[in-house]
mmCIF file of C-alpha atoms in Angstrom:
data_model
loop_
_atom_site.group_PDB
_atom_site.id
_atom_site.type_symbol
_atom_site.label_atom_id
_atom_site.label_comp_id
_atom_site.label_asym_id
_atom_site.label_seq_id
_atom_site.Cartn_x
_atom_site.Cartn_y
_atom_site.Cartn_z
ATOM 1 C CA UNK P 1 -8.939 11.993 -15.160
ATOM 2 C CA UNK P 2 -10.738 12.667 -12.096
ATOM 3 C CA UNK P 3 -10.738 10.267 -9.121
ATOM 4 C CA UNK P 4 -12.435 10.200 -5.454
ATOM 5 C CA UNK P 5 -10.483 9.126 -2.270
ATOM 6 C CA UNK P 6 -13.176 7.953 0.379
ATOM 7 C CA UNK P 7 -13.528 5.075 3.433
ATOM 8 C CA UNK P 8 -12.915 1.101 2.294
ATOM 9 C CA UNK P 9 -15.898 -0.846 1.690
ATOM 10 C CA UNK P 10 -16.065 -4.619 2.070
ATOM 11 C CA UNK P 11 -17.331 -5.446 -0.862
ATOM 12 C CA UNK P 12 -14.542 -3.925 -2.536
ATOM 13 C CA UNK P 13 -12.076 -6.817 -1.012
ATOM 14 C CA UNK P 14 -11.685 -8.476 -4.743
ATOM 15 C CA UNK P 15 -11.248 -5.619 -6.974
ATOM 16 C CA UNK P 16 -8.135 -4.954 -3.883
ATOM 17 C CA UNK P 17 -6.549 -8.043 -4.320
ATOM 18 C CA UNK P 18 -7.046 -7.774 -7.916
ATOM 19 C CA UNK P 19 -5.085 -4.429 -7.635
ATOM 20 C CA UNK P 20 -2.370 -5.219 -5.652
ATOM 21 C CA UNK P 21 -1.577 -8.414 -7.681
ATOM 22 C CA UNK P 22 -1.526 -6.452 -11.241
ATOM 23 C CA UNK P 23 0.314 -3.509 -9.797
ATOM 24 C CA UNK P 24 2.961 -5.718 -7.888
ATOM 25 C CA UNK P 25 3.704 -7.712 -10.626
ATOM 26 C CA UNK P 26 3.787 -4.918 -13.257
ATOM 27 C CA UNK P 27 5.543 -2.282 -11.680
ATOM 28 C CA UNK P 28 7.727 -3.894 -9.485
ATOM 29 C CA UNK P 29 8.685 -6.909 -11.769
ATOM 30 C CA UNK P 30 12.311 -5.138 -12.409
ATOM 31 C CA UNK P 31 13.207 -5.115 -9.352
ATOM 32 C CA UNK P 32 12.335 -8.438 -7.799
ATOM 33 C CA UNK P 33 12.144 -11.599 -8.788
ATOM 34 C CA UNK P 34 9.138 -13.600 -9.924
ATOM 35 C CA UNK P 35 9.567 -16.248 -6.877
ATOM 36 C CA UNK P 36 9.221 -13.036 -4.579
ATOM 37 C CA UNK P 37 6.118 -11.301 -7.154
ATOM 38 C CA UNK P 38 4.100 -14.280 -6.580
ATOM 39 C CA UNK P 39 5.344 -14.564 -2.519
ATOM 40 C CA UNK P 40 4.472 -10.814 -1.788
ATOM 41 C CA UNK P 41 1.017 -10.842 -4.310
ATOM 42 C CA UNK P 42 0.211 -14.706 -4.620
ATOM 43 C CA UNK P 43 -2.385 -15.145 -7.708
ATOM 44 C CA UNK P 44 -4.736 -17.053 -5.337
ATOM 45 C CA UNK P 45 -4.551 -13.941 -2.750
ATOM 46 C CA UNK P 46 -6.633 -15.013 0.780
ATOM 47 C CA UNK P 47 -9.157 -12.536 0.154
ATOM 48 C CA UNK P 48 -10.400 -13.410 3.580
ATOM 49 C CA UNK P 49 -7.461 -12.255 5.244
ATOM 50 C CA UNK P 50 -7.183 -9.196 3.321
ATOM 51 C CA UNK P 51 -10.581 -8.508 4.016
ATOM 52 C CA UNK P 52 -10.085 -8.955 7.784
ATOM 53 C CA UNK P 53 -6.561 -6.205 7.284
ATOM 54 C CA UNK P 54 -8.588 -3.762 5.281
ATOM 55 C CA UNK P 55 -11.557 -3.537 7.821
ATOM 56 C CA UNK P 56 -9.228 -3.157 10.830
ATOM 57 C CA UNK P 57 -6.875 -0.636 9.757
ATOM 58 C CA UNK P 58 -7.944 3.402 8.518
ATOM 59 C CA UNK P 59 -8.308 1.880 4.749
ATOM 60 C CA UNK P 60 -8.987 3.985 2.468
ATOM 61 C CA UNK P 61 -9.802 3.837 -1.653
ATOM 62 C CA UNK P 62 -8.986 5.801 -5.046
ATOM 63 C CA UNK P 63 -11.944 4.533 -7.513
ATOM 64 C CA UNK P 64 -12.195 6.621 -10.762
ATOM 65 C CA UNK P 65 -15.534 5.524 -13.259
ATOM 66 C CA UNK P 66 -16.546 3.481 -10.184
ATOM 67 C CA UNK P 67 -13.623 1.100 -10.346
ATOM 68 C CA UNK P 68 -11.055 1.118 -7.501
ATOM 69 C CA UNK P 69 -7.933 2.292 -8.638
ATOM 70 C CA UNK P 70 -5.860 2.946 -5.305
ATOM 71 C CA UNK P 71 -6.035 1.642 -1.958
ATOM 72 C CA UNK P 72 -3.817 3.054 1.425
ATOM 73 C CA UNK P 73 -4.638 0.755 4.967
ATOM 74 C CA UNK P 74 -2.751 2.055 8.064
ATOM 75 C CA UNK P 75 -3.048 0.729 11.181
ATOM 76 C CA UNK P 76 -3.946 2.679 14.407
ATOM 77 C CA UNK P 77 -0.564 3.204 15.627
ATOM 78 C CA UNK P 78 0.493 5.087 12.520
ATOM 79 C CA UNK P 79 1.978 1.494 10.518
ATOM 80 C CA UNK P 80 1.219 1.753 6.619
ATOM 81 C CA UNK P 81 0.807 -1.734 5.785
ATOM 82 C CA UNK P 82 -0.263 -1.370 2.270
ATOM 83 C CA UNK P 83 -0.589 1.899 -0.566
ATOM 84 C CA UNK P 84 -1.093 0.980 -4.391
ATOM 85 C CA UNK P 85 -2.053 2.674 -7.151
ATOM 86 C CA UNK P 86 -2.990 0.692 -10.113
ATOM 87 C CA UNK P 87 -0.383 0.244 -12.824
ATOM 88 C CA UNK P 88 -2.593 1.524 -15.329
ATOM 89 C CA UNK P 89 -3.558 4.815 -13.228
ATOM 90 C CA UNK P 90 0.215 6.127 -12.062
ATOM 91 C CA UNK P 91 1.881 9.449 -11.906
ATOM 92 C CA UNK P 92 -1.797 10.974 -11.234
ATOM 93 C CA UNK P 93 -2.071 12.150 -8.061
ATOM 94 C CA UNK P 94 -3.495 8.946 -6.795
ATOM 95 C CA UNK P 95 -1.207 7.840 -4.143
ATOM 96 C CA UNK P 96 -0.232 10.827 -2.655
ATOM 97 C CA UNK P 97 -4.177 11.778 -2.322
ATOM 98 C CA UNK P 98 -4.591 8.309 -0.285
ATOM 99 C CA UNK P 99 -1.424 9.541 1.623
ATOM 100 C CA UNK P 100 -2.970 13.337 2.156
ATOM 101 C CA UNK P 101 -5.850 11.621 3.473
ATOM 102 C CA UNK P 102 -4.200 9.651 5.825
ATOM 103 C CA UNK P 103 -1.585 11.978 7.405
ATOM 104 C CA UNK P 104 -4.673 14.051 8.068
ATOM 105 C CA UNK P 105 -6.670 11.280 9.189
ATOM 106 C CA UNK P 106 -3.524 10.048 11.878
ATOM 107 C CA UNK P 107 -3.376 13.851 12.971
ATOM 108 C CA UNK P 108 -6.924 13.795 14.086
ATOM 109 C CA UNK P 109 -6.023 10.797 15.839
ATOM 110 C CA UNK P 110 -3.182 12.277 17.513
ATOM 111 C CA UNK P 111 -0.621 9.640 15.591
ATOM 112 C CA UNK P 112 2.713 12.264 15.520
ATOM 113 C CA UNK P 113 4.568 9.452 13.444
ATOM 114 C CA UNK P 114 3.772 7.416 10.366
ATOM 115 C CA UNK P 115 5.894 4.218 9.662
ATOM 116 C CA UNK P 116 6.087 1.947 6.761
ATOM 117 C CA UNK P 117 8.393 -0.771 5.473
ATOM 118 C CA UNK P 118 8.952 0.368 1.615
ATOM 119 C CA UNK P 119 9.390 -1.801 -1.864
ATOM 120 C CA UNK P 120 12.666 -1.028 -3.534
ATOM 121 C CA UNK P 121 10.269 0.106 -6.127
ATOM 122 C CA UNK P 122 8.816 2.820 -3.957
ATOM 123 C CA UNK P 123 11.436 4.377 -2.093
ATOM 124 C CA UNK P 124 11.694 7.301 -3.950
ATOM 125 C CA UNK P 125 8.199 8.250 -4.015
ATOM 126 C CA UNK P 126 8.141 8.398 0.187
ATOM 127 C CA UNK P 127 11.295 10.459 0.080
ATOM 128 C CA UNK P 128 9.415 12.698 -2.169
ATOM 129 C CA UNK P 129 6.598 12.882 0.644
ATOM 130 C CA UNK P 130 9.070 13.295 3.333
ATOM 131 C CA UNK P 131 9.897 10.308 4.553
ATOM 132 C CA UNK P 132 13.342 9.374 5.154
ATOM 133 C CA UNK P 133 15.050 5.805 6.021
ATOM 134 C CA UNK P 134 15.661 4.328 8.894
ATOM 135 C CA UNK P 135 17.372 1.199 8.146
ATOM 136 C CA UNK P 136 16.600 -1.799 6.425
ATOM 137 C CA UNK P 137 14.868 -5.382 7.604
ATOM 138 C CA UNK P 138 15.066 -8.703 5.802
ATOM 139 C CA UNK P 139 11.562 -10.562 5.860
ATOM 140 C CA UNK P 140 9.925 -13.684 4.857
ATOM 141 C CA UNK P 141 7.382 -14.344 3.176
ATOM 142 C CA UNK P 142 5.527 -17.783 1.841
ATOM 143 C CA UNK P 143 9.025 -18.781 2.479
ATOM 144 C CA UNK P 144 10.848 -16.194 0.150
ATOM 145 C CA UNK P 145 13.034 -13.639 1.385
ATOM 146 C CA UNK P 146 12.918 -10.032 0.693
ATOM 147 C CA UNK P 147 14.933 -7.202 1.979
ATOM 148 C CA UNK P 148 12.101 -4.099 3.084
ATOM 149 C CA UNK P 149 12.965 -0.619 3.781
ATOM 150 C CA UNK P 150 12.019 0.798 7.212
ATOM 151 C CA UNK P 151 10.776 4.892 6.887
ATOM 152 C CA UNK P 152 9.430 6.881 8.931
ATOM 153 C CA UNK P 153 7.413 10.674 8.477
ATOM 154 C CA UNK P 154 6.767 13.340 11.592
ATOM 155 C CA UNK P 155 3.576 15.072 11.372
#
């Protein structure tokens, strides 16, 4: 399977939402609950307000047969706010392209540090990319509680 990595368009917003919502609530359904599925990927996602997040940050997309398939959105201070591969298109290379792309991109831009507050689910997967943890952080959101882990990467 062969996929491109290239620069977030806005007409792209739905087919993101669409993403994160299938991907959160397939592959990280075992290790939350579905009170905090639905809290962190609502079904009836503000696409506005993702929009808005997705043109602001560095985002960046995965599409393979001209369907997005990944998505990575970092903000200018080095923050990953958001990097998803679609459930159907793991373990290929995906998310650590979107992550290639960005460390390179945040180098250019003289960003020495990328940040990010990981899933349980993903963990792992930054560790394997050279992150490591710096504590943990309990948040809210739509009024459900979740406990996020704090990395951080030096480039």
């Amino acid at each position: 399977m062969t996929f491109a990595v290239r620069r977030f368009k806005m007409n792209e917003t739905r087919a993101v939402a669409k993403l994160i919502y299938e991907t959160v609530h397939r592959v990280c359904a075992a290790d939350y609950t579905p009170e905090q599925l639905d809290a962190w990927a609502p079904p009836n996602m503000d696409t506005l307000r993702l929009m808005a997040s997705l043109i602001k940050n560095y985002t960046l997309v995965a599409t393979a047969g001209g369907v997005v398939v990944g998505v990575i959105s970092t903000e200018n201070d080095g923050y990953i706010n958001r990097l998803f591969t679609h459930y159907s298109y793991q373990q290929r290379g995906i998310a650590s392209a979107l992550l290639l792309k960005t460390e390179q991109w945040a180098g250019k831009q003289g960003i020495r540090t990328l940040t990010l507050e990981a899933s349980y689910t993903a963990i792992d997967f930054y560790i394997k990319k050279g992150f490591r943890i710096t504590g943990t952080e309990k948040k809210v959101r739509n009024g459900v509680d979740f406990l996020n882990t704090k990395m951080i990467k030096d480039l």
